[in-house]
GROMACS .gro file of C-alpha atoms in nm:
model
  356
    1UNK     CA    1  -2.639  -7.034   4.984
    2UNK     CA    2  -2.588  -6.941   5.393
    3UNK     CA    3  -2.308  -6.673   5.401
    4UNK     CA    4  -2.340  -6.646   5.756
    5UNK     CA    5  -2.005  -6.584   5.953
    6UNK     CA    6  -1.888  -6.803   6.241
    7UNK     CA    7  -1.691  -6.519   6.385
    8UNK     CA    8  -1.712  -6.149   6.378
    9UNK     CA    9  -1.611  -6.012   6.040
   10UNK     CA   10  -1.374  -5.728   6.005
   11UNK     CA   11  -1.326  -5.589   5.669
   12UNK     CA   12  -1.212  -5.246   5.503
   13UNK     CA   13  -1.353  -5.331   5.179
   14UNK     CA   14  -1.709  -5.433   5.045
   15UNK     CA   15  -1.841  -5.783   5.090
   16UNK     CA   16  -2.139  -5.972   4.931
   17UNK     CA   17  -2.323  -6.262   5.091
   18UNK     CA   18  -2.473  -6.380   4.761
   19UNK     CA   19  -2.356  -6.214   4.430
   20UNK     CA   20  -2.551  -6.315   4.100
   21UNK     CA   21  -2.383  -6.136   3.783
   22UNK     CA   22  -2.560  -6.206   3.460
   23UNK     CA   23  -2.399  -5.900   3.287
   24UNK     CA   24  -2.125  -6.108   3.131
   25UNK     CA   25  -2.332  -6.395   2.985
   26UNK     CA   26  -2.347  -6.246   2.667
   27UNK     CA   27  -2.621  -6.050   2.462
   28UNK     CA   28  -2.975  -6.157   2.595
   29UNK     CA   29  -3.136  -6.018   2.293
   30UNK     CA   30  -3.509  -6.014   2.373
   31UNK     CA   31  -3.512  -6.316   2.592
   32UNK     CA   32  -3.619  -6.286   2.977
   33UNK     CA   33  -3.369  -6.276   3.215
   34UNK     CA   34  -3.464  -6.320   3.582
   35UNK     CA   35  -3.191  -6.254   3.858
   36UNK     CA   36  -3.408  -6.425   4.150
   37UNK     CA   37  -3.760  -6.568   4.130
   38UNK     CA   38  -3.933  -6.635   4.468
   39UNK     CA   39  -4.239  -6.819   4.464
   40UNK     CA   40  -4.410  -6.915   4.789
   41UNK     CA   41  -4.748  -7.124   4.826
   42UNK     CA   42  -5.093  -6.977   4.923
   43UNK     CA   43  -5.003  -6.973   5.302
   44UNK     CA   44  -5.274  -6.854   5.536
   45UNK     CA   45  -4.988  -6.713   5.780
   46UNK     CA   46  -5.100  -6.402   5.926
   47UNK     CA   47  -4.951  -6.068   5.791
   48UNK     CA   48  -4.644  -6.092   6.045
   49UNK     CA   49  -4.326  -5.859   6.069
   50UNK     CA   50  -4.003  -6.010   5.973
   51UNK     CA   51  -4.163  -6.267   5.749
   52UNK     CA   52  -4.244  -6.253   5.385
   53UNK     CA   53  -4.149  -6.394   5.023
   54UNK     CA   54  -3.813  -6.169   5.055
   55UNK     CA   55  -3.713  -6.047   5.390
   56UNK     CA   56  -3.424  -5.789   5.434
   57UNK     CA   57  -3.312  -5.773   5.787
   58UNK     CA   58  -3.021  -5.514   5.829
   59UNK     CA   59  -2.844  -5.396   6.134
   60UNK     CA   60  -2.613  -5.144   5.927
   61UNK     CA   61  -2.606  -4.808   6.060
   62UNK     CA   62  -2.547  -4.632   5.741
   63UNK     CA   63  -2.546  -4.872   5.446
   64UNK     CA   64  -2.849  -4.925   5.239
   65UNK     CA   65  -3.068  -5.248   5.266
   66UNK     CA   66  -3.172  -5.212   4.921
   67UNK     CA   67  -2.996  -5.059   4.619
   68UNK     CA   68  -3.107  -5.108   4.268
   69UNK     CA   69  -2.901  -4.975   4.005
   70UNK     CA   70  -3.068  -5.007   3.653
   71UNK     CA   71  -3.005  -4.923   3.304
   72UNK     CA   72  -3.394  -4.911   3.177
   73UNK     CA   73  -3.478  -4.659   2.909
   74UNK     CA   74  -3.841  -4.744   2.902
   75UNK     CA   75  -4.100  -4.994   3.110
   76UNK     CA   76  -4.132  -5.021   3.475
   77UNK     CA   77  -3.844  -5.059   3.703
   78UNK     CA   78  -4.031  -5.206   3.989
   79UNK     CA   79  -4.392  -5.344   3.966
   80UNK     CA   80  -4.628  -5.454   4.282
   81UNK     CA   81  -4.929  -5.647   4.101
   82UNK     CA   82  -5.140  -5.941   4.174
   83UNK     CA   83  -5.041  -6.231   3.961
   84UNK     CA   84  -5.352  -6.451   3.970
   85UNK     CA   85  -5.728  -6.345   3.987
   86UNK     CA   86  -5.760  -6.231   4.374
   87UNK     CA   87  -6.071  -6.156   4.571
   88UNK     CA   88  -5.961  -5.884   4.855
   89UNK     CA   89  -6.101  -5.977   5.195
   90UNK     CA   90  -5.938  -5.703   5.391
   91UNK     CA   91  -5.752  -5.381   5.371
   92UNK     CA   92  -5.435  -5.398   5.141
   93UNK     CA   93  -5.123  -5.204   5.180
   94UNK     CA   94  -4.869  -5.220   4.868
   95UNK     CA   95  -4.591  -5.044   5.032
   96UNK     CA   96  -4.546  -4.992   5.399
   97UNK     CA   97  -4.279  -4.744   5.535
   98UNK     CA   98  -4.302  -4.761   5.883
   99UNK     CA   99  -3.998  -4.698   6.121
  100UNK     CA  100  -4.173  -4.784   6.429
  101UNK     CA  101  -4.113  -4.712   6.784
  102UNK     CA  102  -3.740  -4.872   6.730
  103UNK     CA  103  -3.643  -4.571   6.564
  104UNK     CA  104  -3.539  -4.267   6.798
  105UNK     CA  105  -3.547  -3.950   6.548
  106UNK     CA  106  -3.249  -3.775   6.584
  107UNK     CA  107  -3.247  -3.594   6.232
  108UNK     CA  108  -3.447  -3.507   5.921
  109UNK     CA  109  -3.623  -3.844   5.775
  110UNK     CA  110  -3.775  -3.908   5.435
  111UNK     CA  111  -4.019  -4.182   5.392
  112UNK     CA  112  -4.019  -4.200   4.997
  113UNK     CA  113  -3.742  -3.984   4.810
  114UNK     CA  114  -3.794  -3.964   4.437
  115UNK     CA  115  -3.532  -3.772   4.291
  116UNK     CA  116  -3.517  -3.717   3.876
  117UNK     CA  117  -3.322  -3.393   3.951
  118UNK     CA  118  -3.006  -3.548   3.850
  119UNK     CA  119  -3.163  -3.625   3.485
  120UNK     CA  120  -2.938  -3.442   3.266
  121UNK     CA  121  -3.127  -3.423   2.938
  122UNK     CA  122  -3.515  -3.491   3.007
  123UNK     CA  123  -3.585  -3.311   2.679
  124UNK     CA  124  -3.968  -3.305   2.610
  125UNK     CA  125  -4.035  -3.626   2.775
  126UNK     CA  126  -4.292  -3.678   3.022
  127UNK     CA  127  -4.158  -3.741   3.346
  128UNK     CA  128  -4.401  -3.860   3.646
  129UNK     CA  129  -4.237  -3.859   4.021
  130UNK     CA  130  -4.541  -4.026   4.179
  131UNK     CA  131  -4.835  -4.196   3.985
  132UNK     CA  132  -5.124  -4.334   4.172
  133UNK     CA  133  -5.415  -4.492   3.971
  134UNK     CA  134  -5.727  -4.684   4.172
  135UNK     CA  135  -6.033  -4.886   4.016
  136UNK     CA  136  -6.377  -4.771   4.008
  137UNK     CA  137  -6.444  -4.847   4.376
  138UNK     CA  138  -6.781  -4.770   4.528
  139UNK     CA  139  -6.646  -4.720   4.865
  140UNK     CA  140  -6.806  -4.435   5.058
  141UNK     CA  141  -6.633  -4.112   5.115
  142UNK     CA  142  -6.438  -4.204   5.406
  143UNK     CA  143  -6.176  -3.986   5.627
  144UNK     CA  144  -5.830  -4.155   5.617
  145UNK     CA  145  -5.917  -4.301   5.278
  146UNK     CA  146  -5.830  -4.226   4.918
  147UNK     CA  147  -5.596  -4.258   4.636
  148UNK     CA  148  -5.350  -4.057   4.850
  149UNK     CA  149  -5.366  -4.014   5.210
  150UNK     CA  150  -5.118  -3.817   5.430
  151UNK     CA  151  -5.166  -3.863   5.810
  152UNK     CA  152  -4.910  -3.633   6.010
  153UNK     CA  153  -4.902  -3.617   6.373
  154UNK     CA  154  -4.644  -3.340   6.340
  155UNK     CA  155  -4.710  -3.029   6.534
  156UNK     CA  156  -4.498  -2.789   6.356
  157UNK     CA  157  -4.341  -2.921   6.021
  158UNK     CA  158  -4.553  -2.907   5.700
  159UNK     CA  159  -4.767  -3.205   5.579
  160UNK     CA  160  -4.693  -3.102   5.217
  161UNK     CA  161  -4.405  -2.888   5.069
  162UNK     CA  162  -4.410  -2.822   4.704
  163UNK     CA  163  -4.102  -2.645   4.574
  164UNK     CA  164  -4.108  -2.583   4.185
  165UNK     CA  165  -3.903  -2.425   3.916
  166UNK     CA  166  -4.173  -2.378   3.666
  167UNK     CA  167  -4.107  -2.050   3.460
  168UNK     CA  168  -4.355  -2.131   3.154
  169UNK     CA  169  -4.651  -2.348   3.221
  170UNK     CA  170  -4.778  -2.394   2.887
  171UNK     CA  171  -5.136  -2.527   2.817
  172UNK     CA  172  -5.489  -2.397   2.858
  173UNK     CA  173  -5.479  -2.462   3.246
  174UNK     CA  174  -5.165  -2.264   3.312
  175UNK     CA  175  -5.139  -2.459   3.658
  176UNK     CA  176  -4.840  -2.590   3.831
  177UNK     CA  177  -5.108  -2.805   4.054
  178UNK     CA  178  -5.406  -2.907   3.903
  179UNK     CA  179  -5.744  -3.084   3.990
  180UNK     CA  180  -5.953  -3.230   3.708
  181UNK     CA  181  -6.219  -3.492   3.643
  182UNK     CA  182  -6.307  -3.694   3.332
  183UNK     CA  183  -6.606  -3.685   3.141
  184UNK     CA  184  -6.811  -3.869   3.422
  185UNK     CA  185  -7.179  -3.814   3.502
  186UNK     CA  186  -7.267  -3.745   3.860
  187UNK     CA  187  -7.489  -4.026   4.031
  188UNK     CA  188  -7.734  -3.805   4.147
  189UNK     CA  189  -7.733  -3.866   4.502
  190UNK     CA  190  -7.766  -3.492   4.591
  191UNK     CA  191  -7.431  -3.496   4.778
  192UNK     CA  192  -7.236  -3.347   4.457
  193UNK     CA  193  -6.856  -3.321   4.406
  194UNK     CA  194  -6.609  -3.084   4.616
  195UNK     CA  195  -6.279  -3.026   4.441
  196UNK     CA  196  -6.089  -2.907   4.748
  197UNK     CA  197  -6.193  -2.940   5.095
  198UNK     CA  198  -5.993  -2.783   5.353
  199UNK     CA  199  -6.148  -2.876   5.684
  200UNK     CA  200  -5.979  -2.728   6.003
  201UNK     CA  201  -6.302  -2.724   6.209
  202UNK     CA  202  -6.201  -2.995   6.444
  203UNK     CA  203  -5.895  -2.770   6.568
  204UNK     CA  204  -5.923  -2.620   6.885
  205UNK     CA  205  -5.748  -2.289   6.800
  206UNK     CA  206  -5.774  -2.079   7.133
  207UNK     CA  207  -5.645  -1.718   7.041
  208UNK     CA  208  -5.422  -1.837   6.739
  209UNK     CA  209  -5.445  -1.727   6.395
  210UNK     CA  210  -5.589  -1.999   6.153
  211UNK     CA  211  -5.568  -1.944   5.774
  212UNK     CA  212  -5.755  -2.209   5.555
  213UNK     CA  213  -5.601  -2.077   5.248
  214UNK     CA  214  -5.311  -1.844   5.175
  215UNK     CA  215  -5.236  -1.711   4.817
  216UNK     CA  216  -4.915  -1.512   4.773
  217UNK     CA  217  -4.800  -1.376   4.430
  218UNK     CA  218  -4.472  -1.169   4.349
  219UNK     CA  219  -4.451  -0.816   4.229
  220UNK     CA  220  -4.554  -0.906   3.874
  221UNK     CA  221  -4.604  -0.612   3.611
  222UNK     CA  222  -4.847  -0.789   3.435
  223UNK     CA  223  -5.118  -0.566   3.282
  224UNK     CA  224  -5.455  -0.544   3.477
  225UNK     CA  225  -5.634  -0.676   3.166
  226UNK     CA  226  -5.801  -0.969   3.062
  227UNK     CA  227  -5.981  -1.254   3.241
  228UNK     CA  228  -5.794  -1.472   3.484
  229UNK     CA  229  -5.465  -1.238   3.548
  230UNK     CA  230  -5.536  -1.240   3.920
  231UNK     CA  231  -5.401  -1.402   4.249
  232UNK     CA  232  -5.724  -1.582   4.272
  233UNK     CA  233  -5.925  -1.702   3.993
  234UNK     CA  234  -6.293  -1.855   3.981
  235UNK     CA  235  -6.416  -1.969   3.652
  236UNK     CA  236  -6.764  -2.110   3.673
  237UNK     CA  237  -6.959  -2.285   3.405
  238UNK     CA  238  -7.274  -2.343   3.626
  239UNK     CA  239  -7.597  -2.150   3.517
  240UNK     CA  240  -7.770  -2.126   3.858
  241UNK     CA  241  -7.513  -2.226   4.144
  242UNK     CA  242  -7.330  -1.969   4.329
  243UNK     CA  243  -6.985  -1.901   4.217
  244UNK     CA  244  -6.886  -1.796   4.575
  245UNK     CA  245  -7.060  -1.877   4.899
  246UNK     CA  246  -6.912  -1.763   5.206
  247UNK     CA  247  -7.048  -1.912   5.534
  248UNK     CA  248  -6.939  -1.732   5.856
  249UNK     CA  249  -6.980  -1.764   6.234
  250UNK     CA  250  -6.807  -1.422   6.316
  251UNK     CA  251  -6.994  -1.247   6.602
  252UNK     CA  252  -6.761  -0.948   6.587
  253UNK     CA  253  -6.421  -0.820   6.375
  254UNK     CA  254  -6.421  -0.762   6.016
  255UNK     CA  255  -6.553  -1.046   5.772
  256UNK     CA  256  -6.371  -0.961   5.456
  257UNK     CA  257  -6.103  -0.694   5.403
  258UNK     CA  258  -5.926  -0.516   5.101
  259UNK     CA  259  -5.618  -0.351   5.223
  260UNK     CA  260  -5.267  -0.268   5.133
  261UNK     CA  261  -4.977  -0.411   5.350
  262UNK     CA  262  -4.737  -0.163   5.217
  263UNK     CA  263  -4.731   0.221   5.122
  264UNK     CA  264  -4.733   0.187   4.757
  265UNK     CA  265  -4.796   0.534   4.567
  266UNK     CA  266  -5.095   0.480   4.274
  267UNK     CA  267  -4.944   0.536   3.925
  268UNK     CA  268  -5.293   0.484   3.775
  269UNK     CA  269  -5.662   0.422   3.822
  270UNK     CA  270  -5.745   0.192   4.107
  271UNK     CA  271  -6.053   0.011   4.149
  272UNK     CA  272  -6.137  -0.172   4.486
  273UNK     CA  273  -6.398  -0.410   4.364
  274UNK     CA  274  -6.519  -0.421   3.983
  275UNK     CA  275  -6.876  -0.575   3.930
  276UNK     CA  276  -6.903  -0.575   3.547
  277UNK     CA  277  -7.245  -0.715   3.423
  278UNK     CA  278  -7.249  -0.519   3.112
  279UNK     CA  279  -6.957  -0.709   2.933
  280UNK     CA  280  -7.077  -1.035   2.758
  281UNK     CA  281  -7.418  -1.056   2.941
  282UNK     CA  282  -7.711  -1.029   2.722
  283UNK     CA  283  -7.958  -0.790   2.845
  284UNK     CA  284  -8.306  -0.920   2.929
  285UNK     CA  285  -8.615  -0.801   3.139
  286UNK     CA  286  -8.488  -1.011   3.452
  287UNK     CA  287  -8.368  -0.858   3.762
  288UNK     CA  288  -7.993  -0.818   3.778
  289UNK     CA  289  -7.872  -0.697   4.128
  290UNK     CA  290  -7.511  -0.574   4.131
  291UNK     CA  291  -7.495  -0.555   4.504
  292UNK     CA  292  -7.727  -0.652   4.761
  293UNK     CA  293  -7.695  -0.594   5.135
  294UNK     CA  294  -7.944  -0.731   5.403
  295UNK     CA  295  -7.920  -0.623   5.777
  296UNK     CA  296  -8.123  -0.776   6.051
  297UNK     CA  297  -8.361  -0.600   6.267
  298UNK     CA  298  -8.091  -0.399   6.476
  299UNK     CA  299  -8.170  -0.181   6.765
  300UNK     CA  300  -7.844  -0.040   6.741
  301UNK     CA  301  -7.884   0.352   6.780
  302UNK     CA  302  -7.842   0.607   6.501
  303UNK     CA  303  -7.467   0.631   6.457
  304UNK     CA  304  -7.233   0.819   6.238
  305UNK     CA  305  -6.976   0.569   6.047
  306UNK     CA  306  -7.234   0.278   6.103
  307UNK     CA  307  -7.503   0.129   5.869
  308UNK     CA  308  -7.570  -0.127   5.586
  309UNK     CA  309  -7.332   0.077   5.331
  310UNK     CA  310  -7.059   0.300   5.501
  311UNK     CA  311  -6.821   0.526   5.268
  312UNK     CA  312  -6.545   0.670   5.449
  313UNK     CA  313  -6.356   0.914   5.185
  314UNK     CA  314  -6.041   1.099   5.274
  315UNK     CA  315  -6.049   1.270   4.921
  316UNK     CA  316  -6.045   1.623   4.866
  317UNK     CA  317  -6.179   1.648   4.528
  318UNK     CA  318  -6.287   1.292   4.392
  319UNK     CA  319  -6.648   1.180   4.436
  320UNK     CA  320  -6.762   0.942   4.678
  321UNK     CA  321  -7.045   0.840   4.510
  322UNK     CA  322  -7.101   0.862   4.130
  323UNK     CA  323  -7.387   0.702   3.947
  324UNK     CA  324  -7.386   0.647   3.560
  325UNK     CA  325  -7.719   0.552   3.444
  326UNK     CA  326  -7.903   0.497   3.087
  327UNK     CA  327  -8.240   0.522   3.262
  328UNK     CA  328  -8.544   0.680   3.013
  329UNK     CA  329  -8.802   0.609   3.271
  330UNK     CA  330  -8.867   0.474   3.646
  331UNK     CA  331  -8.658   0.565   3.944
  332UNK     CA  332  -8.307   0.584   3.967
  333UNK     CA  333  -8.245   0.621   4.338
  334UNK     CA  334  -8.520   0.511   4.561
  335UNK     CA  335  -8.539   0.514   4.955
  336UNK     CA  336  -8.830   0.303   5.083
  337UNK     CA  337  -8.969   0.099   5.362
  338UNK     CA  338  -8.943  -0.257   5.273
  339UNK     CA  339  -9.199  -0.385   5.510
  340UNK     CA  340  -9.478  -0.267   5.724
  341UNK     CA  341  -9.328  -0.045   5.999
  342UNK     CA  342  -9.453   0.197   6.282
  343UNK     CA  343  -9.262   0.526   6.309
  344UNK     CA  344  -9.152   0.599   6.666
  345UNK     CA  345  -8.916   0.899   6.609
  346UNK     CA  346  -8.844   1.156   6.343
  347UNK     CA  347  -8.707   0.989   6.039
  348UNK     CA  348  -8.472   1.174   5.777
  349UNK     CA  349  -8.424   0.982   5.452
  350UNK     CA  350  -8.143   1.164   5.307
  351UNK     CA  351  -7.910   1.357   5.561
  352UNK     CA  352  -7.670   1.582   5.420
  353UNK     CA  353  -7.449   1.744   5.688
  354UNK     CA  354  -7.118   1.875   5.635
  355UNK     CA  355  -7.072   1.889   6.008
  356UNK     CA  356  -6.811   2.074   6.217
   0.00000   0.00000   0.00000
């Protein structure tokens, strides 16, 4: 069928080049019904634009190039698959959306739009917007490759934007986004596994701010009790590996800061940093260090408000330091030299100076 027009078409109604209507052929029962079947031979033709088993070339400026209206209540609507046993010989792209240099952007663009928001009665059925499954490839961990790769050259817009309406995320994870593994055994190559890697090291920031991870929670009235009730929660089952490891390159400034972004009035007890090794930990003869601070061999002069530990309190009655211990022998507080040192001047081990 060649519906080509010999002259310019002027019409005010819809036109169809080829229309296949199988909906009036009676009840198909369980029989297979194929509207169009395209089969081409095993050509060795190069992967070329404008060629293929099905080519749609549209010069319409608004009308859709492909529109599928279905009535499926189960199964797959569109499937891309290999029909026979095939050995891959190069990179494969199953769906390529490339506007290319022919498109001059003039408005918002969406490469792939999956909209289930108009489903009026989803009930308790699982709805998956995008599901990606890849085989057990032995391909090395390589940048620009993966089950999902987003390569954005945009200089301002977001690479990923997620807007959710979750109000009750049930289940043990209580997560809107979750990274999880199967019961797989690590290969033992020494590289380990990283759950989420945010690498901004190749960026040339200049004097601009760079934030690796920004977590914001609303003004919840959730009580300050129970594990996991926090803006950031880390649950580790490791028995020796560090739970938190911070590697820095700062040469000035503040490395970690706990502060208020407004001026609230306390209505209860506040704890800036709570290290609890009493609850759940079985006491033993092993060394347990609550907080350890190590400084290099500084030549900095003896200066007020400077040191390995500085406490600056404006409280008029509350204690700056309170030690509650249960020692029945030994030393509770010890000031000592950790290594061999030669005294070069007067030393005061504990200086209590109310000052002016």
